[in-house]
């Protein structure tokens, strides 16, 4: 991989130069800049490929199509299994933990010495989080966080190294179990999306490079275009398993990844999502000893909103919109705080051991704060016969009552969300909810970005549900007459949507995810309005959380459209120039020199016939395979029996092409010639120099391009536009701004 | 419009030459071939446009964006209102009709002379259908049918004349009311999609050419790209109003129309859909004297599937799949019959008066058959206290009982569907259902394609629900022990999905529409599996109903991908050549001659500098505006004060550019010169001659192109690829086939 190492000193000096805005450095918890590669969509159509396609019959294409369906089914199945595994392990471990702590607290409530319970709780959390942080920080830093920014980048066409490897998946799964059981303010839903993507990248290739096993199947899929399609199916399957939202999953993949809409692809993605939900549902129904009951689709289930609580009136809609605005504000605050925190982390907390220590600190603080809040809370509620509390803590309450603050804190976050949505009116008092919102907000903000695998969906929902319920209670106390206000659960749902929307700023897919998770279509309109408001208000102050983290990773991420005011820029201004071109028959020495030269670090080289007339485009990776197999004109002549290079050789090398340094070329061989005609793409996309930026942008985005050759009106190469050239332009508050992207 | 008239003799001879397969003629009930224009996406980026964009500030773009949202909100609102209007009028008129007939039947049941009731019923139906058929056949033939094929074409980029005009909307709305009240086997849901599209096309332009009103707003949107985006929002709003399925609507638009996925656009489409559902819901709630109850979202509502009836077990899934296969078979049969019928209609029933007569015949037959079935049915069911029958017919049943066959026939189809889904087990006996399926199948098949406005969704659902319920009853009688089989409503739902899927072959969007209409996510997986099976089985025999009708319209419809085995074709083989090129400064006479020449009926002309070097592309419509305004070099010199031609002049002429014949150019003017530089698109997309067909196809589909210039390696024009050149290639059973498309 083309990663270059920058010493931490360099990173620091760079940070001091550009303190806030133009900081485009990795948030990865290691002292190196993440370098990214673009996925290759456009350039594989060389002669070898076309010949293979021509040889393939109609039936061959049908078989391929069937394999794609099989792969998608497998992706869905495995993603569902992983979700099921995480869910069951978390439930078991968390059950043991809370049971132990509860018994301990009950023991010491009477006798005094509750500090021992606190220490027990803190130590338990501490241990789990430590394990989770160590495996992430020391073994696979890329597994930190929810993985959604990384998957967004991948689907956008930017390949971040190691992001879809098996090792990452293993660390991610173990890490998320540890951090959720460790009582951090995190969710296990975000990481499912990453897990699904890794499963997809693995299954679709029919081999594991890490395990050195090649099953010799699905070889046709060993190229970026196909792999990316499967990864989008995997991400959808992940969303689907996490929220029981197959349609939401499809829309997530489309929103984040689609450029060119393809009906069959979407349909396959939907299939993967459905299978994933179904698998999770099926196995969980067996685990819950209720086989065949398929009504419990996702990891998080918002419970059933039915009966009176689902109705809303026209006059409530302005209230919902106001709550959306609050969500936008709080979300923007969350994002700003987290942005500062992330910069602080990049500067000072970049050693793995420091990161582990920070995670452990957070774990201890979370336990302490929770304990203190519960300890000082005097919100006692009667323990009804149909009460659904899993671990009711009596503490200082009277017999037959339980501590209401403990339902929120002394529980997995998923259960807390559900209880905020569905508990009877009056179960929480306003002070409890206010304090809970406040503390959980800061805890969640501090937690996101730690070197642990965890998501931000559930904490956001929980914060929102808490203040939403608070709003509902306040409204009910103001109006007090109408029964329609009586259900604070409805407001908890709206608050949850507002807060989540304010933080992540997803739109269509989030609406559908929320609707599917509530299992009720009636709330579609209010949820949509709330999410829209939250996004508009939030965007006024700060970008979405994922976008912030993507920006901090300095990847050439392309947004949907070119900035609106960029029409005056043309390809001429945007392109990199001059371009290193190769001749159709080129000296091996020249090629090796070009590839070794770090200043010409392009991945694609136009092939020209003199004088500079474009005739093709060849990729760095293709050249490397050619050099490795010594496909030299002279050798071909001397050894007639030599096997011709086939598409298979490129596929075997995919995706981990060796660096040029590892390929030995002797002095004699440097004098040989290489014939590129057969391996280059003979018809690369080109544009004239006067093409406007939005037009270039549209080509890139719609066709998933990586290189676009700029030619003059004689078809001579004058420049090359890459993703990075486009990603540089950004619409700031004062018009178009040009960013300084990190060199890769 | 570039329509050319072919006499009915020519049509007939063509039909006799190619009797079945290569019949590419209009199904429009007039004796002319529908000619279609491509929408223009790519070619408006000329200097005028770029200058306008450059002048526009950041705030200008924000305002535009806000206008887009406002327009989408309006589209949703108006579409919802129209749906509401149709629903209320149909319900009132049908209510009166059924009440009158019911009273008449009751009167004559005892006294004898039921034939008078039959005549009354038939005459009522007859009258309504006659009115509906007359307005369609004589005033706006394009309003016939559901309009979904036409909207599919429009979204695909093919503009069928008059399809989005106000007149079409009015006829459509009146027509659908007449045909539904007239008791035909039709639904009012399909036409909603067309209605939404017309509303969108009207509202977004800020003027009505038919009413000759220009509100001077939204002038920026007067071009094909923008208009098409709004039309897709309108179609989505239509689906959303019809089925209460906002997400389904979005997916429908995407499935049919999207090429390049755009997040903001999708989000706006969703907004329009939501507003549409909400508006319909809100006004219907007022109409039903229950204001504020927003739980009744669409025109068709499948009722709530709750409680025990929603659960299904793993072992039922193979049964569902088998039902999907049956649906596929029956759907294919339906389509084949309808295909033959349509060809018969094109040959022999192309005069408006014949069409009206056929429609009246169908109305009479429908009434007679229904009456006969009810008359001879002896399926009496007890009239329970909580029975929901609207018009229970006692007929020859005992007191306190009603005729079960009459629930299916003597009712609007929407109510019949709902009663098949939800009535208690035992409400229908198997013979009733079998007979009903059989007759309704043939009636629906005969009805689709008549010169009336009506959709095929509800009849399909009804047929499917009937045989699905039959399956459920049979299964229950075989197994009889397990209570899980007890609910035939579940099987009715699956059957309905299977039959609808087998006929229309939609995939993702239909799944979501069905899930949203049932208001229950649990059925997602079975419905998806059923629709997949129905599609696979059906596609083996015959295309989907809409595709058949699109094919019969001979429009250059582009599918999702180039045929798989078309890699060996290159742009050179596909392109039209030689191309008529214009010079940068061209003689007016030459331009007029080129435009008047019917053999060079291209809509785009490459502009070249000698020798044949490409420097731009100009559209027929642009040339016509230039000629109309006499933008000649000589005149510009002589009259210095002359106003410069602006973008506004093009927008004012859009979309009904006058034909070249209507523009008078004097002999002197023919000698003038026209300077095209400012008006042509200076950077048209080009490809080299060796580019493979799939690559060309992808460019067209992803960028929504209309013309692609093929150049040699000196940038000289060698050919032009248009939609028609691509649409010609079709994957038949024996590999790639080339179709003969009608000349336009």
PDB file of N, CA, C and O in Angstrom, chain A residues 203-222:
ATOM      1  N   UNK A 203     -16.451 -12.346   1.426  1.00  0.00           N
ATOM      2  CA  UNK A 203     -17.198 -13.408   0.739  1.00  0.00           C
ATOM      3  C   UNK A 203     -17.118 -13.246  -0.773  1.00  0.00           C
ATOM      4  O   UNK A 203     -16.915 -14.210  -1.506  1.00  0.00           O
ATOM      5  N   UNK A 204     -17.231 -11.995  -1.235  1.00  0.00           N
ATOM      6  CA  UNK A 204     -17.331 -11.808  -2.677  1.00  0.00           C
ATOM      7  C   UNK A 204     -16.041 -12.145  -3.404  1.00  0.00           C
ATOM      8  O   UNK A 204     -16.050 -12.378  -4.603  1.00  0.00           O
ATOM      9  N   UNK A 205     -14.935 -12.157  -2.688  1.00  0.00           N
ATOM     10  CA  UNK A 205     -13.676 -12.441  -3.364  1.00  0.00           C
ATOM     11  C   UNK A 205     -13.359 -13.930  -3.405  1.00  0.00           C
ATOM     12  O   UNK A 205     -12.413 -14.345  -4.066  1.00  0.00           O
ATOM     13  N   UNK A 206     -14.109 -14.708  -2.668  1.00  0.00           N
ATOM     14  CA  UNK A 206     -13.889 -16.157  -2.697  1.00  0.00           C
ATOM     15  C   UNK A 206     -12.547 -16.586  -2.142  1.00  0.00           C
ATOM     16  O   UNK A 206     -12.049 -17.662  -2.470  1.00  0.00           O
ATOM     17  N   UNK A 207     -11.946 -15.731  -1.346  1.00  0.00           N
ATOM     18  CA  UNK A 207     -10.659 -16.101  -0.750  1.00  0.00           C
ATOM     19  C   UNK A 207     -10.378 -15.176   0.415  1.00  0.00           C
ATOM     20  O   UNK A 207     -10.998 -14.123   0.533  1.00  0.00           O
ATOM     21  N   UNK A 208      -9.472 -15.571   1.258  1.00  0.00           N
ATOM     22  CA  UNK A 208      -9.036 -14.689   2.320  1.00  0.00           C
ATOM     23  C   UNK A 208      -7.532 -14.541   2.232  1.00  0.00           C
ATOM     24  O   UNK A 208      -6.792 -15.513   2.369  1.00  0.00           O
ATOM     25  N   UNK A 209      -7.079 -13.343   1.976  1.00  0.00           N
ATOM     26  CA  UNK A 209      -5.639 -13.128   1.891  1.00  0.00           C
ATOM     27  C   UNK A 209      -5.007 -13.307   3.263  1.00  0.00           C
ATOM     28  O   UNK A 209      -3.889 -13.807   3.377  1.00  0.00           O
ATOM     29  N   UNK A 210      -5.725 -12.910   4.319  1.00  0.00           N
ATOM     30  CA  UNK A 210      -5.165 -13.056   5.668  1.00  0.00           C
ATOM     31  C   UNK A 210      -4.969 -14.526   6.012  1.00  0.00           C
ATOM     32  O   UNK A 210      -3.938 -14.913   6.547  1.00  0.00           O
ATOM     33  N   UNK A 211      -5.957 -15.357   5.704  1.00  0.00           N
ATOM     34  CA  UNK A 211      -5.861 -16.776   6.039  1.00  0.00           C
ATOM     35  C   UNK A 211      -5.148 -17.568   4.950  1.00  0.00           C
ATOM     36  O   UNK A 211      -4.995 -18.772   5.043  1.00  0.00           O
ATOM     37  N   UNK A 212      -4.753 -16.871   3.893  1.00  0.00           N
ATOM     38  CA  UNK A 212      -4.079 -17.512   2.760  1.00  0.00           C
ATOM     39  C   UNK A 212      -4.881 -18.680   2.192  1.00  0.00           C
ATOM     40  O   UNK A 212      -4.339 -19.737   1.876  1.00  0.00           O
ATOM     41  N   UNK A 213      -6.184 -18.537   2.119  1.00  0.00           N
ATOM     42  CA  UNK A 213      -7.016 -19.566   1.502  1.00  0.00           C
ATOM     43  C   UNK A 213      -7.658 -18.975   0.245  1.00  0.00           C
ATOM     44  O   UNK A 213      -8.179 -17.871   0.267  1.00  0.00           O
ATOM     45  N   UNK A 214      -7.568 -19.710  -0.820  1.00  0.00           N
ATOM     46  CA  UNK A 214      -8.247 -19.276  -2.033  1.00  0.00           C
ATOM     47  C   UNK A 214      -9.191 -20.383  -2.454  1.00  0.00           C
ATOM     48  O   UNK A 214      -8.777 -21.492  -2.749  1.00  0.00           O
ATOM     49  N   UNK A 215     -10.501 -20.084  -2.454  1.00  0.00           N
ATOM     50  CA  UNK A 215     -11.476 -21.118  -2.783  1.00  0.00           C
ATOM     51  C   UNK A 215     -11.695 -21.226  -4.282  1.00  0.00           C
ATOM     52  O   UNK A 215     -12.525 -21.995  -4.732  1.00  0.00           O
ATOM     53  N   UNK A 216     -10.975 -20.431  -5.042  1.00  0.00           N
ATOM     54  CA  UNK A 216     -11.060 -20.474  -6.510  1.00  0.00           C
ATOM     55  C   UNK A 216     -12.479 -20.243  -7.023  1.00  0.00           C
ATOM     56  O   UNK A 216     -12.884 -20.789  -8.043  1.00  0.00           O
ATOM     57  N   UNK A 217     -13.262 -19.506  -6.256  1.00  0.00           N
ATOM     58  CA  UNK A 217     -14.591 -19.172  -6.757  1.00  0.00           C
ATOM     59  C   UNK A 217     -14.702 -17.652  -6.838  1.00  0.00           C
ATOM     60  O   UNK A 217     -13.911 -16.932  -6.230  1.00  0.00           O
ATOM     61  N   UNK A 218     -15.701 -17.214  -7.549  1.00  0.00           N
ATOM     62  CA  UNK A 218     -15.987 -15.788  -7.670  1.00  0.00           C
ATOM     63  C   UNK A 218     -14.767 -15.013  -8.156  1.00  0.00           C
ATOM     64  O   UNK A 218     -14.550 -13.875  -7.768  1.00  0.00           O
ATOM     65  N   UNK A 219     -13.949 -15.618  -9.007  1.00  0.00           N
ATOM     66  CA  UNK A 219     -12.738 -14.923  -9.442  1.00  0.00           C
ATOM     67  C   UNK A 219     -13.068 -13.696 -10.282  1.00  0.00           C
ATOM     68  O   UNK A 219     -12.327 -12.730 -10.298  1.00  0.00           O
ATOM     69  N   UNK A 220     -14.206 -13.792 -10.960  1.00  0.00           N
ATOM     70  CA  UNK A 220     -14.615 -12.669 -11.814  1.00  0.00           C
ATOM     71  C   UNK A 220     -14.834 -11.400 -11.002  1.00  0.00           C
ATOM     72  O   UNK A 220     -14.716 -10.296 -11.506  1.00  0.00           O
ATOM     73  N   UNK A 221     -15.165 -11.580  -9.721  1.00  0.00           N
ATOM     74  CA  UNK A 221     -15.507 -10.421  -8.896  1.00  0.00           C
ATOM     75  C   UNK A 221     -14.277  -9.733  -8.313  1.00  0.00           C
ATOM     76  O   UNK A 221     -14.398  -8.821  -7.519  1.00  0.00           O
ATOM     77  N   UNK A 222     -13.104 -10.219  -8.678  1.00  0.00           N
ATOM     78  CA  UNK A 222     -11.903  -9.628  -8.086  1.00  0.00           C
ATOM     79  C   UNK A 222     -11.480  -8.362  -8.798  1.00  0.00           C
ATOM     80  O   UNK A 222     -10.437  -8.304  -9.455  1.00  0.00           O
TER      81      UNK A 222
END
